Every structure is written in C-alpha cells, then in structure tokens.
PDB file of C-alpha atoms in Angstrom:
ATOM      1  CA  MET A  76     -14.036   9.420  18.745  1.00 44.00           C
ATOM      2  CA  ALA A  77     -10.740  11.137  17.876  1.00 44.00           C
ATOM      3  CA  LYS A  78     -10.649  12.758  14.442  1.00 57.00           C
ATOM      4  CA  ASN A  79      -7.366  12.874  12.572  1.00 65.00           C
ATOM      5  CA  PRO A  80      -6.790  13.560   8.862  1.00 76.00           C
ATOM      6  CA  ILE A  81      -3.772  11.243   9.011  1.00 88.00           C
ATOM      7  CA  GLN A  82      -4.690   7.565   8.799  1.00 92.00           C
ATOM      8  CA  PHE A  83      -2.436   4.539   8.317  1.00 94.00           C
ATOM      9  CA  HIS A  84      -3.869   1.797   6.115  1.00 94.00           C
ATOM     10  CA  LEU A  85      -2.433  -1.536   4.997  1.00 95.00           C
ATOM     11  CA  SER A  86      -4.258  -3.385   2.231  1.00 93.00           C
ATOM     12  CA  PHE A  87      -3.752  -6.706   0.486  1.00 92.00           C
ATOM     13  CA  ASN A  88      -4.935  -8.444  -2.691  1.00 89.00           C
ATOM     14  CA  ASN A  89      -5.905  -5.249  -4.556  1.00 84.00           C
ATOM     15  CA  GLY A  90      -7.802  -3.881  -1.570  1.00 85.00           C
ATOM     16  CA  ALA A  91      -9.831  -7.039  -0.888  1.00 88.00           C
ATOM     17  CA  GLU A  92      -8.400  -7.095   2.654  1.00 92.00           C
ATOM     18  CA  ARG A  93      -7.621  -4.010   4.708  1.00 93.00           C
ATOM     19  CA  LEU A  94      -6.226  -3.059   8.083  1.00 95.00           C
ATOM     20  CA  TRP A  95      -6.685   0.486   9.374  1.00 95.00           C
ATOM     21  CA  LEU A  96      -4.211   0.941  12.225  1.00 96.00           C
ATOM     22  CA  PRO A  97      -6.360   1.780  15.259  1.00 95.00           C
ATOM     23  CA  VAL A  98      -3.612   3.932  16.817  1.00 95.00           C
ATOM     24  CA  ASN A  99      -1.500   6.234  14.666  1.00 94.00           C
ATOM     25  CA  PRO A 100       2.270   5.824  15.067  1.00 94.00           C
ATOM     26  CA  GLU A 101       3.893   8.784  16.808  1.00 92.00           C
ATOM     27  CA  SER A 102       6.206   9.109  13.812  1.00 91.00           C
ATOM     28  CA  ILE A 103       7.182   7.335  10.602  1.00 91.00           C
ATOM     29  CA  SER A 104      10.759   6.982   9.411  1.00 90.00           C
ATOM     30  CA  VAL A 105      11.166   7.225   5.627  1.00 89.00           C
ATOM     31  CA  SER A 106      14.559   6.279   4.188  1.00 87.00           C
ATOM     32  CA  THR A 107      15.519   6.917   0.566  1.00 80.00           C
ATOM     33  CA  SER A 108      18.882   6.276  -1.058  1.00 74.00           C
ATOM     34  CA  HIS A 109      20.600   5.997  -4.416  1.00 65.00           C
ATOM     35  CA  GLY A 110      22.964   3.398  -5.807  1.00 64.00           C
ATOM     36  CA  TYR A 111      26.565   4.425  -6.382  1.00 59.00           C
ATOM     37  CA  THR A 112      29.637   2.433  -7.370  1.00 63.00           C
ATOM     38  CA  ASP A 113      33.119   3.825  -6.726  1.00 63.00           C
ATOM     39  CA  LEU A 114      35.760   2.571  -9.156  1.00 62.00           C
ATOM     40  CA  ASP A 115      39.509   3.036  -9.239  1.00 62.00           C
ATOM     41  CA  ALA A 116      41.004   2.862 -12.737  1.00 59.00           C
ATOM     42  CA  ALA A 117      44.763   2.968 -13.275  1.00 57.00           C
ATOM     43  CA  GLN A 118      44.621   5.671 -15.947  1.00 57.00           C
ATOM     44  CA  PHE A 119      41.763   7.777 -14.597  1.00 57.00           C
ATOM     45  CA  GLY A 120      42.003   7.467 -10.832  1.00 65.00           C
ATOM     46  CA  GLU A 121      38.927   7.096  -8.649  1.00 71.00           C
ATOM     47  CA  TYR A 122      35.508   7.924 -10.084  1.00 59.00           C
ATOM     48  CA  THR A 123      31.867   7.245  -9.267  1.00 63.00           C
ATOM     49  CA  VAL A 124      29.232   5.547 -11.399  1.00 62.00           C
ATOM     50  CA  ILE A 125      25.750   6.789 -10.511  1.00 63.00           C
ATOM     51  CA  GLY A 126      23.215   3.959 -10.411  1.00 61.00           C
ATOM     52  CA  GLN A 127      19.463   3.768  -9.939  1.00 66.00           C
ATOM     53  CA  ARG A 128      17.247   4.962  -7.114  1.00 67.00           C
ATOM     54  CA  ARG A 129      16.812   2.303  -4.440  1.00 75.00           C
ATOM     55  CA  GLN A 130      13.491   1.337  -2.941  1.00 82.00           C
ATOM     56  CA  THR A 131      12.148   3.557  -0.187  1.00 88.00           C
ATOM     57  CA  GLU A 132      11.994   2.050   3.308  1.00 92.00           C
ATOM     58  CA  PHE A 133       9.391   2.828   5.977  1.00 93.00           C
ATOM     59  CA  ARG A 134       9.602   2.122   9.705  1.00 95.00           C
ATOM     60  CA  PHE A 135       7.110   2.886  12.447  1.00 95.00           C
ATOM     61  CA  SER A 136       5.856   1.616  15.790  1.00 95.00           C
ATOM     62  CA  SER A 137       2.421   1.537  17.374  1.00 95.00           C
ATOM     63  CA  PHE A 138       0.139  -0.871  19.213  1.00 96.00           C
ATOM     64  CA  PHE A 139      -3.124  -2.743  18.832  1.00 96.00           C
ATOM     65  CA  PRO A 140      -5.253  -1.796  21.869  1.00 95.00           C
ATOM     66  CA  ARG A 141      -7.576  -4.252  23.510  1.00 94.00           C
ATOM     67  CA  ASP A 142      -9.974  -1.534  24.697  1.00 94.00           C
ATOM     68  CA  TYR A 143     -11.176   1.648  23.006  1.00 94.00           C
ATOM     69  CA  ASN A 144      -9.863   4.960  24.315  1.00 94.00           C
ATOM     70  CA  ALA A 145     -11.053   8.144  22.612  1.00 92.00           C
ATOM     71  CA  THR A 146      -7.796   9.974  23.371  1.00 93.00           C
ATOM     72  CA  TYR A 147      -5.740   7.865  20.952  1.00 93.00           C
ATOM     73  CA  CYS A 148      -7.944   5.379  19.079  1.00 94.00           C
ATOM     74  CA  ALA A 149      -8.821   6.361  15.516  1.00 92.00           C
ATOM     75  CA  TYR A 150     -12.123   4.481  15.352  1.00 93.00           C
ATOM     76  CA  SER A 151     -14.470   2.037  17.021  1.00 92.00           C
ATOM     77  CA  PRO A 152     -15.226  -0.847  17.235  1.00 94.00           C
ATOM     78  CA  LEU A 153     -11.638  -2.037  17.373  1.00 95.00           C
ATOM     79  CA  PRO A 154     -10.325  -5.192  15.704  1.00 95.00           C
ATOM     80  CA  LYS A 155      -9.015  -7.800  18.109  1.00 96.00           C
ATOM     81  CA  PRO A 156      -5.240  -7.338  18.639  1.00 96.00           C
ATOM     82  CA  TRP A 157      -4.350 -10.945  17.865  1.00 96.00           C
ATOM     83  CA  ASN A 158      -6.441 -10.879  14.680  1.00 96.00           C
ATOM     84  CA  CYS A 159      -4.359  -7.902  13.512  1.00 96.00           C
ATOM     85  CA  VAL A 160      -1.119  -9.726  14.278  1.00 96.00           C
ATOM     86  CA  HIS A 161      -2.206 -12.874  12.448  1.00 96.00           C
ATOM     87  CA  LYS A 162      -3.366 -10.848   9.441  1.00 96.00           C
ATOM     88  CA  ILE A 163      -0.004  -9.097   9.045  1.00 96.00           C
ATOM     89  CA  GLN A 164       1.850 -12.389   9.486  1.00 95.00           C
ATOM     90  CA  ARG A 165      -0.307 -14.054   6.835  1.00 95.00           C
ATOM     91  CA  TRP A 166       0.284 -11.222   4.384  1.00 94.00           C
ATOM     92  CA  MET A 167       4.003 -11.316   5.125  1.00 92.00           C
ATOM     93  CA  ARG A 168       4.203 -15.061   4.400  1.00 92.00           C
ATOM     94  CA  SER A 169       2.039 -14.937   1.271  1.00 91.00           C
ATOM     95  CA  GLY A 170       4.879 -13.952  -1.039  1.00 88.00           C
ATOM     96  CA  GLU A 171       2.758 -11.097  -2.392  1.00 91.00           C
ATOM     97  CA  PRO A 172       3.150  -7.341  -1.851  1.00 93.00           C
ATOM     98  CA  LEU A 173       0.707  -5.241   0.114  1.00 93.00           C
ATOM     99  CA  ARG A 174      -0.023  -1.516  -0.008  1.00 94.00           C
ATOM    100  CA  LEU A 175       0.786   1.190   2.505  1.00 94.00           C
ATOM    101  CA  THR A 176      -1.416   4.290   2.387  1.00 92.00           C
ATOM    102  CA  VAL A 177      -1.034   7.248   4.728  1.00 92.00           C
ATOM    103  CA  THR A 178      -3.880   9.663   4.081  1.00 90.00           C
ATOM    104  CA  GLY A 179      -2.995  13.322   3.944  1.00 87.00           C
ATOM    105  CA  THR A 180       0.452  12.461   2.541  1.00 88.00           C
ATOM    106  CA  PRO A 181       1.817  11.278  -0.837  1.00 88.00           C
ATOM    107  CA  ILE A 182       2.561   7.847   0.675  1.00 90.00           C
ATOM    108  CA  ASN A 183       0.561   5.293  -1.326  1.00 90.00           C
ATOM    109  CA  LEU A 184       2.919   2.523  -2.408  1.00 90.00           C
ATOM    110  CA  ALA A 185       3.124  -1.216  -2.892  1.00 92.00           C
ATOM    111  CA  VAL A 186       5.450  -2.611  -0.221  1.00 93.00           C
ATOM    112  CA  THR A 187       6.802  -5.819   1.233  1.00 93.00           C
ATOM    113  CA  VAL A 188       7.024  -6.551   4.951  1.00 94.00           C
ATOM    114  CA  ARG A 189      10.703  -6.832   5.864  1.00 93.00           C
ATOM    115  CA  ASP A 190      10.302  -7.137   9.627  1.00 94.00           C
ATOM    116  CA  PHE A 191       7.360  -7.415  12.007  1.00 95.00           C
ATOM    117  CA  THR A 192       8.232  -7.540  15.708  1.00 95.00           C
ATOM    118  CA  TYR A 193       5.634  -7.485  18.462  1.00 95.00           C
ATOM    119  CA  GLU A 194       5.288  -7.792  22.250  1.00 92.00           C
ATOM    120  CA  PRO A 195       2.427 -10.096  23.266  1.00 86.00           C
ATOM    121  CA  GLU A 196       2.271  -8.470  26.705  1.00 79.00           C
ATOM    122  CA  ARG A 197       3.703  -5.286  28.164  1.00 78.00           C
ATOM    123  CA  GLY A 198       3.627  -4.490  31.861  1.00 73.00           C
ATOM    124  CA  GLY A 199       0.701  -2.256  32.813  1.00 75.00           C
ATOM    125  CA  ASN A 200      -1.061  -2.773  29.470  1.00 77.00           C
ATOM    126  CA  PRO A 201      -2.711  -6.218  29.582  1.00 85.00           C
ATOM    127  CA  GLY A 202      -4.214  -7.263  26.267  1.00 91.00           C
ATOM    128  CA  ASP A 203      -2.481  -4.574  24.206  1.00 95.00           C
ATOM    129  CA  ILE A 204       0.057  -5.708  21.612  1.00 95.00           C
ATOM    130  CA  TYR A 205       2.901  -3.319  20.772  1.00 96.00           C
ATOM    131  CA  PHE A 206       4.686  -3.737  17.446  1.00 96.00           C
ATOM    132  CA  ASP A 207       7.452  -2.433  15.174  1.00 96.00           C
ATOM    133  CA  LEU A 208       6.925  -2.675  11.423  1.00 95.00           C
ATOM    134  CA  SER A 209       9.534  -2.322   8.679  1.00 95.00           C
ATOM    135  CA  LEU A 210       8.350  -2.056   5.057  1.00 94.00           C
ATOM    136  CA  ARG A 211      10.163  -1.624   1.764  1.00 92.00           C
ATOM    137  CA  GLU A 212       8.818  -0.284  -1.515  1.00 90.00           C
ATOM    138  CA  TYR A 213       7.954  -2.955  -4.077  1.00 90.00           C
ATOM    139  CA  ARG A 214       8.345  -2.405  -7.804  1.00 83.00           C
ATOM    140  CA  PHE A 215       6.239  -4.401 -10.216  1.00 78.00           C
ATOM    141  CA  VAL A 216       8.283  -5.794 -13.097  1.00 70.00           C
ATOM    142  CA  SER A 217       6.810  -6.687 -16.479  1.00 63.00           C
ATOM    143  CA  TYR A 218       8.538  -9.090 -18.833  1.00 58.00           C
ATOM    144  CA  ARG A 219       8.541  -9.234 -22.599  1.00 61.00           C
ATOM    145  CA  LYS A 220       8.200 -12.615 -24.256  1.00 61.00           C
ATOM    146  CA  LEU A 221      10.644 -13.064 -27.125  1.00 61.00           C
ATOM    147  CA  GLY A 222      10.327 -15.515 -30.009  1.00 60.00           C
ATOM    148  CA  TYR A 223      11.722 -16.241 -33.446  1.00 57.00           C
ATOM    149  CA  ALA A 224      10.101 -15.357 -36.761  1.00 58.00           C
ATOM    150  CA  ALA A 225       9.478 -18.107 -39.313  1.00 59.00           C
ATOM    151  CA  ASP A 226      12.967 -17.717 -40.791  1.00 58.00           C
ATOM    152  CA  LYS A 227      14.453 -18.159 -37.295  1.00 56.00           C
ATOM    153  CA  THR A 228      16.793 -15.232 -37.877  1.00 56.00           C
ATOM    154  CA  THR A 229      14.618 -12.423 -36.551  1.00 57.00           C
ATOM    155  CA  VAL A 230      13.678 -11.975 -32.920  1.00 55.00           C
ATOM    156  CA  THR A 231      10.112 -10.802 -32.407  1.00 55.00           C
ATOM    157  CA  THR A 232       8.441  -9.412 -29.297  1.00 53.00           C
ATOM    158  CA  ALA A 233       5.118 -10.895 -28.273  1.00 50.00           C
ATOM    159  CA  SER A 234       2.334  -8.442 -27.671  1.00 44.00           C
ATOM    160  CA  ALA A 235       2.076  -7.447 -24.026  1.00 45.00           C
ATOM    161  CA  GLY A 236      -1.705  -7.413 -24.287  1.00 43.00           C
ATOM    162  CA  ARG A 237      -4.594  -6.370 -26.458  1.00 42.00           C
ATOM    163  CA  ALA A 238      -5.221  -2.645 -26.646  1.00 43.00           C
ATOM    164  CA  ASP A 239      -8.149  -1.505 -24.582  1.00 47.00           C
ATOM    165  CA  THR A 240     -10.697  -0.123 -27.000  1.00 44.00           C
ATOM    166  CA  GLY A 241     -13.657  -0.292 -24.606  1.00 51.00           C
ATOM    167  CA  GLU A 242     -15.618   2.785 -23.658  1.00 58.00           C
ATOM    168  CA  LYS A 243     -14.506   4.461 -20.449  1.00 70.00           C
ATOM    169  CA  LEU A 244     -17.190   5.206 -17.878  1.00 75.00           C
ATOM    170  CA  SER A 245     -17.781   8.712 -16.522  1.00 85.00           C
ATOM    171  CA  ASN A 246     -19.951   7.476 -13.624  1.00 90.00           C
ATOM    172  CA  TYR A 247     -19.882   4.353 -11.471  1.00 91.00           C
ATOM    173  CA  THR A 248     -22.338   2.879  -8.959  1.00 91.00           C
ATOM    174  CA  VAL A 249     -20.686   1.211  -5.958  1.00 91.00           C
ATOM    175  CA  SER A 250     -21.283  -2.553  -5.748  1.00 89.00           C
ATOM    176  CA  ARG A 251     -20.846  -4.935  -2.842  1.00 87.00           C
ATOM    177  CA  GLY A 252     -17.181  -5.546  -2.008  1.00 85.00           C
ATOM    178  CA  ASP A 253     -15.942  -2.478  -3.888  1.00 89.00           C
ATOM    179  CA  SER A 254     -13.115  -0.220  -2.745  1.00 89.00           C
ATOM    180  CA  LEU A 255     -11.782   2.876  -4.490  1.00 90.00           C
ATOM    181  CA  PHE A 256      -8.629   0.944  -5.393  1.00 88.00           C
ATOM    182  CA  LYS A 257     -10.617  -1.901  -6.958  1.00 89.00           C
ATOM    183  CA  ILE A 258     -12.865   0.545  -8.822  1.00 90.00           C
ATOM    184  CA  ALA A 259      -9.882   2.459 -10.249  1.00 88.00           C
ATOM    185  CA  ALA A 260      -8.294  -0.851 -11.311  1.00 86.00           C
ATOM    186  CA  LYS A 261     -11.294  -1.805 -13.479  1.00 87.00           C
ATOM    187  CA  SER A 262     -10.497  -1.663 -17.203  1.00 84.00           C
ATOM    188  CA  GLU A 263     -13.554   0.474 -17.896  1.00 87.00           C
ATOM    189  CA  ILE A 264     -12.430   3.047 -15.285  1.00 89.00           C
ATOM    190  CA  TYR A 265      -8.649   3.615 -15.332  1.00 87.00           C
ATOM    191  CA  GLY A 266      -7.150   0.125 -15.398  1.00 85.00           C
ATOM    192  CA  ASN A 267      -4.848   1.281 -12.600  1.00 87.00           C
ATOM    193  CA  GLY A 268      -5.711   0.990  -8.916  1.00 85.00           C
ATOM    194  CA  ASP A 269      -3.132   3.614  -7.978  1.00 85.00           C
ATOM    195  CA  LYS A 270      -5.461   6.276  -9.439  1.00 88.00           C
ATOM    196  CA  TRP A 271      -8.053   5.719  -6.702  1.00 88.00           C
ATOM    197  CA  ARG A 272      -7.296   9.134  -5.184  1.00 90.00           C
ATOM    198  CA  GLN A 273      -8.578  10.862  -8.341  1.00 91.00           C
ATOM    199  CA  ILE A 274     -11.962   9.260  -7.713  1.00 93.00           C
ATOM    200  CA  TYR A 275     -11.847  10.146  -4.015  1.00 91.00           C
ATOM    201  CA  ASP A 276     -10.923  13.788  -4.668  1.00 91.00           C
ATOM    202  CA  ALA A 277     -13.826  14.134  -7.130  1.00 92.00           C
ATOM    203  CA  ASN A 278     -16.328  12.574  -4.692  1.00 92.00           C
ATOM    204  CA  LYS A 279     -14.978  13.672  -1.308  1.00 92.00           C
ATOM    205  CA  LYS A 280     -18.200  15.414  -0.259  1.00 91.00           C
ATOM    206  CA  LEU A 281     -20.180  12.245  -0.982  1.00 92.00           C
ATOM    207  CA  ILE A 282     -17.730   9.744   0.569  1.00 91.00           C
ATOM    208  CA  GLY A 283     -16.606  11.741   3.603  1.00 89.00           C
ATOM    209  CA  ALA A 284     -13.288  11.927   5.440  1.00 88.00           C
ATOM    210  CA  ASN A 285     -12.484   8.201   5.202  1.00 88.00           C
ATOM    211  CA  PRO A 286     -11.833   6.987   1.627  1.00 87.00           C
ATOM    212  CA  ASN A 287     -12.250   3.376   2.762  1.00 85.00           C
ATOM    213  CA  LEU A 288     -15.887   3.875   3.772  1.00 88.00           C
ATOM    214  CA  ILE A 289     -17.812   3.896   0.512  1.00 91.00           C
ATOM    215  CA  ALA A 290     -21.440   2.836   0.614  1.00 90.00           C
ATOM    216  CA  LEU A 291     -23.312   0.348  -1.538  1.00 90.00           C
ATOM    217  CA  GLY A 292     -25.266   2.186  -4.244  1.00 90.00           C
ATOM    218  CA  GLN A 293     -23.306   5.433  -4.131  1.00 92.00           C
ATOM    219  CA  LYS A 294     -22.975   7.005  -7.577  1.00 92.00           C
ATOM    220  CA  LEU A 295     -19.401   8.200  -8.106  1.00 93.00           C
ATOM    221  CA  VAL A 296     -18.180  10.657 -10.690  1.00 92.00           C
ATOM    222  CA  ILE A 297     -15.148   9.366 -12.629  1.00 92.00           C
ATOM    223  CA  PRO A 298     -12.987  12.356 -13.616  1.00 90.00           C
ATOM    224  CA  ARG A 299     -11.411  12.275 -17.065  1.00 81.00           C
TER     225      ARG A 299
END
C-alpha cells in the first residue's frame, strides 16, 4: 500500500460521515482574494476603499478507481466509485457545509461544494470515475437576538448562551462512533471541533499516521 503523509479528506455533519479520497489529486489550486471598491469623487479624484478578505476557493481533480493499484491508491479496500459520487452529491444538495482537510498542510476548513463534475466512463479505464471538484470556504455566522427592556426605550441583547462552568477533561476514552473532530467539539473537551489537531498532535504515537483511524477504548491525552 502506498504511504503518503498528504491525505485529502471530506467530512460532513461534524465528522459523522467521511470520505478519504482514494487517489490524491496531482495538485490543488488555492485562490485567495480581497474585496476592493474603486470610487471616483469629483473633489478627490479616484480612490480605493479596501474591503474584507473574500472566501478562499479550492479546485482539484482526481478519480475514484474501481480496482486497487498500489502505485497510486492511498488505501484498501476501496469505496465503490458510484457510492463516492452519490455521497458528494448528497452533501452538496443538503444545504449544509462540509469540511476539507488536507493532512500535512494548514488546510482544515468548512467549505461548500460549488461545482462537482464527473465522467462516468473514460476510454481505457472502465469502472473508474474521474471528477473535478470546486469548493469555497464557508464562514459560520452567529446572530444576536435583540429585544426591548420593560420601558420599551432601551434595546437589550439576549444572552448568546450560558457560560460553560463545567470541568474540562484532561483525558478521554474513545467511544463508538467517535472522531477527533467530534471529541474536540464536546463541551467538556474544547467545545470546538476545529481543535482536533491539538488532540492528534498530543497522541500521534498512539493513533498513528492516519488521524481518522482512532480505536475504540483508546485513552487520549487532552492537552491544556
């Protein structure tokens, strides 16, 4: 089996569903940009208003092989190509973001699927499905609920949530269905799934090279 520190993972529903791309893309295109507005005022001439950073876009191509080949497949057994296609389509149509993680890089972001194009059959490669995937960074937005005080002249802000006063754990035993993302998201751990890498880095010798392969009953150290 080919060993590569770079792995491409897509996950959905806080890590409850995952897809490890069986063949690494040859390259990934990352596009970042910033918002600018050029204005022309009669008294000042032309000037630029600098806006906010725009969401990062990712594009890459690969294929879902029908048969295992140690020269390019990342693991075995392989998922069925059509199952992979249907999974991505279902995630895309769900109206919910998914997560792109590329191990060995800083890429670990919530994204939306902007375009998913695939070839059901390519000459000379029966059963393999080639695809192009375009993703865009997703930003979670929180809203504040406003209301009026009793005198109806003062605007008050509703509490966003009760402060977490529970004790934080320093160790955790892996349960059925757990992933590092789901563990990190627990209120007694970090309350933030994006901190899963802190747990992985502290337990790398125990977990191994693949952060998605944690075993039932493993006792993990939770760094503080």
